[in-house]
CSV table of N, CA and C in Angstrom, one decimal:
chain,number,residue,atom,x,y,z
A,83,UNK,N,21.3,-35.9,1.1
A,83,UNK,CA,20.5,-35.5,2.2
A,83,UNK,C,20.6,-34.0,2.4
A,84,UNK,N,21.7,-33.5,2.5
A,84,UNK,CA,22.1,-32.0,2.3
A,84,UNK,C,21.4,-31.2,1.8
A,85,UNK,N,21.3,-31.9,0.5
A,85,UNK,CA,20.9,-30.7,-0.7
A,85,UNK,C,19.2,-30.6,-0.2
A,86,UNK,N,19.1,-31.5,0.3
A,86,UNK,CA,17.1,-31.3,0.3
A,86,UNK,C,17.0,-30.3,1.5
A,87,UNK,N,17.7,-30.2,2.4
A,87,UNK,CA,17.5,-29.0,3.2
A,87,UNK,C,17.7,-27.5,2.6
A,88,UNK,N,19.1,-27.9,1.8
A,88,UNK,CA,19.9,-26.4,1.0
A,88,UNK,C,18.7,-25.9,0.1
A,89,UNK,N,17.5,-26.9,-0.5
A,89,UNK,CA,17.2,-26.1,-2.0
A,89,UNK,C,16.2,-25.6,-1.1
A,90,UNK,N,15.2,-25.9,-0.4
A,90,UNK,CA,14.0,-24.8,0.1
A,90,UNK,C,14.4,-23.3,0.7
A,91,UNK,N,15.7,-23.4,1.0
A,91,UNK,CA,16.9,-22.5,1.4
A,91,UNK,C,17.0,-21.7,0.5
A,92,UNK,N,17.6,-22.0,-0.4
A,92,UNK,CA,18.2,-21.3,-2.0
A,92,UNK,C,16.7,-21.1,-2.7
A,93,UNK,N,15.9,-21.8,-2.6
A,93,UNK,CA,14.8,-21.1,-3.8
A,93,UNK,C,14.3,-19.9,-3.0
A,94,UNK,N,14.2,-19.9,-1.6
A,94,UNK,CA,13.5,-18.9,-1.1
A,94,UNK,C,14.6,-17.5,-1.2
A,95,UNK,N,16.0,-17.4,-0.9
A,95,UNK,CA,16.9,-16.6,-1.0
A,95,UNK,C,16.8,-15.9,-2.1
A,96,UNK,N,16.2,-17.1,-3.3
A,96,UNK,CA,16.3,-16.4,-4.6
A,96,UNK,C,15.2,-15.8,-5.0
A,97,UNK,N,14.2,-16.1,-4.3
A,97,UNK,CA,12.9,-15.6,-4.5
A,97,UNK,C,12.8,-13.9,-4.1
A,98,UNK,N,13.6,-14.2,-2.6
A,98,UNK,CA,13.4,-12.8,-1.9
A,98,UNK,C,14.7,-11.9,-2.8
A,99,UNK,N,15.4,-12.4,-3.4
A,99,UNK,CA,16.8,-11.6,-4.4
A,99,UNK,C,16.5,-11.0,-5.4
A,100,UNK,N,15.3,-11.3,-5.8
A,100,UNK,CA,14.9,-11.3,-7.0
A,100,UNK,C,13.4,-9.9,-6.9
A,101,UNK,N,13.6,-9.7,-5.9
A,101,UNK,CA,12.1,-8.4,-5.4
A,101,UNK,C,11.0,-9.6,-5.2
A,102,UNK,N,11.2,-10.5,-4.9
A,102,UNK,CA,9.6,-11.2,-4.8
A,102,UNK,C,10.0,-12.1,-3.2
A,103,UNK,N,9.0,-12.2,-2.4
A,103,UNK,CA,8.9,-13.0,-1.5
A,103,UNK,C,8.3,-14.1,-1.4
A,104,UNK,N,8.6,-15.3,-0.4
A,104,UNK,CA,8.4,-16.5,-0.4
A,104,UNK,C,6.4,-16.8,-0.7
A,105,UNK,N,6.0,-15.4,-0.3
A,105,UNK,CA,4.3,-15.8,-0.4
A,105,UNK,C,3.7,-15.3,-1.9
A,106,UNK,N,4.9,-14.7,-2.6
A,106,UNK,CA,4.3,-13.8,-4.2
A,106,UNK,C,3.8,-12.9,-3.9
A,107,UNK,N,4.9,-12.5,-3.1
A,107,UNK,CA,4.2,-10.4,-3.2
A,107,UNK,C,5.7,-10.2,-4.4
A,108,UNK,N,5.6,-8.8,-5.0
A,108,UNK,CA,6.8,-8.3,-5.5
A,108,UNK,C,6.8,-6.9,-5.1
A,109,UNK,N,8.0,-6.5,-4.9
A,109,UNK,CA,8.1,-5.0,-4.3
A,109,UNK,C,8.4,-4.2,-5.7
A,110,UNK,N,7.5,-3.0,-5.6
A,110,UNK,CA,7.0,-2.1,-6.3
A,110,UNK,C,7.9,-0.9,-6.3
A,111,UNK,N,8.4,-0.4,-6.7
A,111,UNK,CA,8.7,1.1,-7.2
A,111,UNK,C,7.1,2.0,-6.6
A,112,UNK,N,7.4,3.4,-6.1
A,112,UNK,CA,5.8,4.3,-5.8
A,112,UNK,C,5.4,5.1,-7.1
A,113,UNK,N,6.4,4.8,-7.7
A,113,UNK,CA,6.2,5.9,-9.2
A,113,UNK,C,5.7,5.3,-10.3
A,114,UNK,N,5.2,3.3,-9.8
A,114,UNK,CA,4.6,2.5,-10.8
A,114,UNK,C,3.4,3.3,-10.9
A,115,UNK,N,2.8,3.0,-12.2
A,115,UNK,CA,1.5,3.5,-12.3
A,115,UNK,C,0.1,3.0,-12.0
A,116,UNK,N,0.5,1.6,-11.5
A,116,UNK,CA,-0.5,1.2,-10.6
A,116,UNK,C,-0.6,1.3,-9.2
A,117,UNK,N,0.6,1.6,-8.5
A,117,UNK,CA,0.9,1.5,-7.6
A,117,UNK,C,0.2,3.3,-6.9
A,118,UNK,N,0.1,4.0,-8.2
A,118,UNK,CA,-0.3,5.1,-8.1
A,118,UNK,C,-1.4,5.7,-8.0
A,119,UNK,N,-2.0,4.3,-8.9
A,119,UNK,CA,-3.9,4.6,-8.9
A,119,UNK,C,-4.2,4.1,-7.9
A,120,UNK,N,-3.3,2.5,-7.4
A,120,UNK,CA,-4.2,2.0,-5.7
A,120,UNK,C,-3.4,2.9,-5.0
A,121,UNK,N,-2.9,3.7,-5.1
A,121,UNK,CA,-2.8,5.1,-3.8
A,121,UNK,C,-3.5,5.9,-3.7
A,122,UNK,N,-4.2,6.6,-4.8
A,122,UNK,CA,-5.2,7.1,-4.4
A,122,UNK,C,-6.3,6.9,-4.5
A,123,UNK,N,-6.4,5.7,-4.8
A,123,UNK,CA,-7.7,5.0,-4.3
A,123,UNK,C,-7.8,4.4,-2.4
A,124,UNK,N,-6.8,4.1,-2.3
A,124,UNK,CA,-6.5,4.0,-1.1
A,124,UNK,C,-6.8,5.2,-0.1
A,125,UNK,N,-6.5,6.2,-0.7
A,125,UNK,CA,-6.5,7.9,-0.4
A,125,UNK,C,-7.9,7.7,0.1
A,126,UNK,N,-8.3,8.0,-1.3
A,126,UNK,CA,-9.9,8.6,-1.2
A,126,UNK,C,-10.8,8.0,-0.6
A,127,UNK,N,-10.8,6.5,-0.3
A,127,UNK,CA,-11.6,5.6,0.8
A,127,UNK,C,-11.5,6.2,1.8
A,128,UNK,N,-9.9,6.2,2.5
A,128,UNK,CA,-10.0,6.9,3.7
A,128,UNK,C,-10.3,8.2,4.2
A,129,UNK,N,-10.1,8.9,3.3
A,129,UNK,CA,-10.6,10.6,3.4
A,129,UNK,C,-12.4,10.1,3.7
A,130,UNK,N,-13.0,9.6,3.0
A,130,UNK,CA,-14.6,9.2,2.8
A,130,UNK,C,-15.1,8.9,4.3
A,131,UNK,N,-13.7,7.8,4.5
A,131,UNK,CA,-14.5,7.5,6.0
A,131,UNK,C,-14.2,8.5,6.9
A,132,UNK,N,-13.0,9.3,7.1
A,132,UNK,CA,-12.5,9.8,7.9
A,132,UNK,C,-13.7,11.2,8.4
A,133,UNK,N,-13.3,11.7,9.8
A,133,UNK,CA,-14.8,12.8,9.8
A,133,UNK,C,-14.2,14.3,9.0
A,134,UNK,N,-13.0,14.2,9.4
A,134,UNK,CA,-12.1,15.8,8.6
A,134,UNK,C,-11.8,15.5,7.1
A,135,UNK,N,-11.6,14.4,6.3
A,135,UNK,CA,-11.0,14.1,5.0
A,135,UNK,C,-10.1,15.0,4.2
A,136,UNK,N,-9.1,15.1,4.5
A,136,UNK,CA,-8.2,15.9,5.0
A,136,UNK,C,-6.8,15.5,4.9
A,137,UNK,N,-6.5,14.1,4.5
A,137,UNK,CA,-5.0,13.6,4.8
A,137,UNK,C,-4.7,13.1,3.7
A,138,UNK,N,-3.2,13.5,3.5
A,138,UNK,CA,-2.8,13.4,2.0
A,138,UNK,C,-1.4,12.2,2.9
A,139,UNK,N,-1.0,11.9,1.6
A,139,UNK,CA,0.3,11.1,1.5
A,139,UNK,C,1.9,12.2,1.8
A,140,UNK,N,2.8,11.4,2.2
A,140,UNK,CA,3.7,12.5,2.7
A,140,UNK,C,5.0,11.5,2.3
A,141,UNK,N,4.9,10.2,2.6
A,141,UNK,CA,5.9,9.2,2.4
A,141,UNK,C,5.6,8.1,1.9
A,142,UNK,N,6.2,7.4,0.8
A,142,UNK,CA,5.5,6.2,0.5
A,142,UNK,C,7.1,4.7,1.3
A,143,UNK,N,6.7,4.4,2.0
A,143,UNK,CA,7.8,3.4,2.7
A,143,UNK,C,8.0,2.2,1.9
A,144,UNK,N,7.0,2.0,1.4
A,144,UNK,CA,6.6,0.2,0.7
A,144,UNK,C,5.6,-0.4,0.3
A,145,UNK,N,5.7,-0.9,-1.2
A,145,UNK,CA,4.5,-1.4,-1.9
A,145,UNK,C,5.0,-2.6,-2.3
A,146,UNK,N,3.7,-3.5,-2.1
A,146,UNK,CA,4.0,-4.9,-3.0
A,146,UNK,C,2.9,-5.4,-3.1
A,147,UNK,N,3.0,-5.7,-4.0
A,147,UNK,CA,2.2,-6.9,-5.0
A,147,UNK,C,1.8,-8.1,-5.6
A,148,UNK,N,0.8,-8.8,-5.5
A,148,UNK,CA,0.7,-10.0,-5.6
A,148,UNK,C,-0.2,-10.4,-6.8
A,149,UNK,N,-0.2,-11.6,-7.3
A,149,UNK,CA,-1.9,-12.1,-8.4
A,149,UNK,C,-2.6,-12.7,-7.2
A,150,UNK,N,-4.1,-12.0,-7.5
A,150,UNK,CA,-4.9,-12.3,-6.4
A,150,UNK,C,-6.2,-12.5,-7.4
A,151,UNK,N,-6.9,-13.9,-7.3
A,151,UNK,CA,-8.1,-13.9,-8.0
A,151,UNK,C,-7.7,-13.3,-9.3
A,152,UNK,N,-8.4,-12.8,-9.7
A,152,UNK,CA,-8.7,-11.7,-11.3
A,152,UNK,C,-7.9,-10.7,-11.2
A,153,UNK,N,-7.1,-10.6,-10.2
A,153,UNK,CA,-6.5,-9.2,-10.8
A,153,UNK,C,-5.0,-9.2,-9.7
A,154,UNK,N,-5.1,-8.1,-9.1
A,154,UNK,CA,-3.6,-7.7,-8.3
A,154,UNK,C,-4.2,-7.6,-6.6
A,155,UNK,N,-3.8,-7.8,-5.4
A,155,UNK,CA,-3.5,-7.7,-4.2
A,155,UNK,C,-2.2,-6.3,-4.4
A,156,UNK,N,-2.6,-4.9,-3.8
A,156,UNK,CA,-0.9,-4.4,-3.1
A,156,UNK,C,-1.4,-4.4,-2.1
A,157,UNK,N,-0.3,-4.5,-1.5
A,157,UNK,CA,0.2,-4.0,0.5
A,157,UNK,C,0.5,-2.6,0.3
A,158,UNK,N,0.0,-1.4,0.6
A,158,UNK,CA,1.1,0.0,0.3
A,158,UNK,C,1.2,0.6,2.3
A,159,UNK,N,2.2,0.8,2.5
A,159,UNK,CA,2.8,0.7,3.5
A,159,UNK,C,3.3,2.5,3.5
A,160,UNK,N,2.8,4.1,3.9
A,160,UNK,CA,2.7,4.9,3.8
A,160,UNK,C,2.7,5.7,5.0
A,161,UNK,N,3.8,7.0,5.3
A,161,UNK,CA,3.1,7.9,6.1
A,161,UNK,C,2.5,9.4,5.5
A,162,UNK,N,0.9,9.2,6.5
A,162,UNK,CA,0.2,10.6,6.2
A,162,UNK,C,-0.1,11.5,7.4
A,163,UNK,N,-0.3,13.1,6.5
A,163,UNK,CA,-0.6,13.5,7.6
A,163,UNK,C,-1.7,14.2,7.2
A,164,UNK,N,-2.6,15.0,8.2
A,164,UNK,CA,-3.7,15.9,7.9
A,164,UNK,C,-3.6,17.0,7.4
A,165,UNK,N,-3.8,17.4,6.4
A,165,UNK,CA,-3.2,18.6,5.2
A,165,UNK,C,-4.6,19.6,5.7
A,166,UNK,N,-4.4,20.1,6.8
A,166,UNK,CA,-5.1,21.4,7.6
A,166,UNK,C,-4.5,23.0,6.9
A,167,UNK,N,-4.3,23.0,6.1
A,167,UNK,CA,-3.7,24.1,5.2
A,167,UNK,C,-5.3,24.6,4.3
A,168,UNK,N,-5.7,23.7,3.9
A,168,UNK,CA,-6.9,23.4,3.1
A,168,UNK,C,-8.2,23.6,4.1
A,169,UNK,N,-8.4,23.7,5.0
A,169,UNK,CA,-9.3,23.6,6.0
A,169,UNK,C,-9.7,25.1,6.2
A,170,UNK,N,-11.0,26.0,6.4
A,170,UNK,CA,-11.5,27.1,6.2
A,170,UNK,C,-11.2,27.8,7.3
A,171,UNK,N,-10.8,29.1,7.4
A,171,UNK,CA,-10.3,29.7,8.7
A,171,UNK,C,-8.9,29.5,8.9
A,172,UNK,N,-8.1,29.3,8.0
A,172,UNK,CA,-6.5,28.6,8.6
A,172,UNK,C,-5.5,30.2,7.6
A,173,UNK,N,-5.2,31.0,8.3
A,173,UNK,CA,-4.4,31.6,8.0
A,173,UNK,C,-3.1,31.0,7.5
A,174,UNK,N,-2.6,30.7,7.9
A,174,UNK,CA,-1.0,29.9,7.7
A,174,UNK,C,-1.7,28.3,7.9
A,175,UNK,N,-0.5,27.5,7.4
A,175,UNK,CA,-0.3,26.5,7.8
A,175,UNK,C,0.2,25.9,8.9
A,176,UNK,N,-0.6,24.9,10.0
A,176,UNK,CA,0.6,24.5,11.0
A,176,UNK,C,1.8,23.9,10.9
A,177,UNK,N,2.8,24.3,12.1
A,177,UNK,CA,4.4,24.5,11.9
A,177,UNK,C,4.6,22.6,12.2
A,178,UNK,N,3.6,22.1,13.3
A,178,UNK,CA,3.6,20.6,13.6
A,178,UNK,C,2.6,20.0,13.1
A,179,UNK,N,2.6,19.0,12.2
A,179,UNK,CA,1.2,18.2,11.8
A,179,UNK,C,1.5,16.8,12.2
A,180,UNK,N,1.5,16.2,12.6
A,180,UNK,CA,0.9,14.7,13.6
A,180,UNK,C,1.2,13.7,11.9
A,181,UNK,N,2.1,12.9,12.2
A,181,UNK,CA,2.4,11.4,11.2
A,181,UNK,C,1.9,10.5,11.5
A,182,UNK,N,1.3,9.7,10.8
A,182,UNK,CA,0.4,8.0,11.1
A,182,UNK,C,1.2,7.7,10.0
A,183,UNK,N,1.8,6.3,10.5
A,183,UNK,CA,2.3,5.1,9.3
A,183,UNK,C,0.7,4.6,9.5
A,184,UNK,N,0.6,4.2,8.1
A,184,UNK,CA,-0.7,3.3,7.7
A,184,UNK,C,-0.4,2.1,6.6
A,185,UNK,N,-1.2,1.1,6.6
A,185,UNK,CA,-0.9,0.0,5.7
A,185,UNK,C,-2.1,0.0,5.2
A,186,UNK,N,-2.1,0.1,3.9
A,186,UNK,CA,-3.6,-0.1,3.2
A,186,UNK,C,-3.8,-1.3,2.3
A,187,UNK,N,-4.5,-2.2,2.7
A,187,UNK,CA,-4.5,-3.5,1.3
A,187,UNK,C,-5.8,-3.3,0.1
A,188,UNK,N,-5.5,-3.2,-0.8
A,188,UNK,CA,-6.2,-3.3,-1.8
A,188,UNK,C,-6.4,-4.1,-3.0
A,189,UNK,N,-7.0,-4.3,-3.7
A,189,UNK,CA,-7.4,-5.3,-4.6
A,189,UNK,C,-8.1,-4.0,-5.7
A,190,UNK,N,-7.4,-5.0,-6.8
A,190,UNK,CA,-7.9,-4.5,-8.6
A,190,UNK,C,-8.6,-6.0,-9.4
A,191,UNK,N,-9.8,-5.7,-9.5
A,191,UNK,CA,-9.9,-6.6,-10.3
A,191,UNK,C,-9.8,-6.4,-11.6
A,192,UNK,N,-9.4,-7.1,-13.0
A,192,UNK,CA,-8.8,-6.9,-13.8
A,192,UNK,C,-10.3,-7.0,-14.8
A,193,UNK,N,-11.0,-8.2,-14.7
A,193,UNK,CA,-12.3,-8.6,-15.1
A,193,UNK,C,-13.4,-7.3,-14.7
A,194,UNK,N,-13.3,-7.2,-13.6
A,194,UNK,CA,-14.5,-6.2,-13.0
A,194,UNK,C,-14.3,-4.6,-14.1
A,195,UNK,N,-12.8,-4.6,-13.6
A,195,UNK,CA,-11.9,-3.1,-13.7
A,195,UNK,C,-12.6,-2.2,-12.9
A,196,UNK,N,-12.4,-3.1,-11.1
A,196,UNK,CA,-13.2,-1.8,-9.9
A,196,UNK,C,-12.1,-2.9,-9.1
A,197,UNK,N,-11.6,-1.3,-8.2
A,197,UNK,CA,-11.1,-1.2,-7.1
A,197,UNK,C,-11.7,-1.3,-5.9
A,198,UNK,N,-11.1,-2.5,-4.5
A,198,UNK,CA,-11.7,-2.5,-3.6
A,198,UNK,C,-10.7,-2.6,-2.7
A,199,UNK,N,-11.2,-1.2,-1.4
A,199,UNK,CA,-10.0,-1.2,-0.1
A,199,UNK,C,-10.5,-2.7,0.8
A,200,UNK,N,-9.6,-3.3,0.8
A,200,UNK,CA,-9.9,-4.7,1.8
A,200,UNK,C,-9.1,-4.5,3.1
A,201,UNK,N,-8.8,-3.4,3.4
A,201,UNK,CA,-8.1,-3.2,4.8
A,201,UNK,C,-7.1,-1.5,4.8
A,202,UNK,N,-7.5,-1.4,6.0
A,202,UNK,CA,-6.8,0.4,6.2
A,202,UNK,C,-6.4,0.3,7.6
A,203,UNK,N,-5.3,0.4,7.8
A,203,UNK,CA,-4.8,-0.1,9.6
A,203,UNK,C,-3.8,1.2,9.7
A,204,UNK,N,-3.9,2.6,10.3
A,204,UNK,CA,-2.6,3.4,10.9
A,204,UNK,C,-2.5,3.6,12.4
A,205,UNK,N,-1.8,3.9,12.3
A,205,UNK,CA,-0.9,4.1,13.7
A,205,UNK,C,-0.2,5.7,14.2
């Protein structure tokens, strides 16, 4: 009777031990190479919508990964700020620039081989 409580216990422990969590994400390295293309793909969506387009990456906190349909799901979990250095009229660069943590979900299809942002949430 024990053991049936202990294993959903232990497979999940081992799941999360292992870089992978109980739903099949796997946690990513920022220097994977895919992990690199859905960043700046992730980038460039948001610069597109944004009205300044203007914000670069500064921190990468957390990426993970899942099989989704035809290809890959990541979660990339990032703070940016607005790279106003680049902006016309700017002698110097400002000494304070403003951080947003952002979570961006994306999808690769592997069949298609096209990228789609399915969500961009910062804070």
């Amino acid at each position: 009777m024990m053991w049936k409580l202990a294993f959903p216990f232990l497979a999940a422990l081992l799941a999360v031990g292992f870089g992978q969590d109980t739903e099949g994400f796997t946690e990513l390295k920022a220097n994977d190479p895919g992990v690199q293309t859905a960043l700046k793909f992730a980038m460039d969506e948001y610069n597109k919508a944004s009205p300044d387009n203007e914000y670069q990456v500064v921190k990468v906190i957390g990426v993970q990964r899942k099989p989704f349909r035809d290809g890959y799901k990541y979660i990339l979990t990032v703070e940016i700020t607005r790279n106003e250095c680049h902006l016309p009229g700017l002698g110097m660069c400002p000494i304070f620039q403003m951080v947003y943590q952002c979570t961006f979900v994306v999808f690769h299809s592997e069949s298609f081989q096209r990228w789609v942002l399915l969500e961009s949430k910062c804070l």
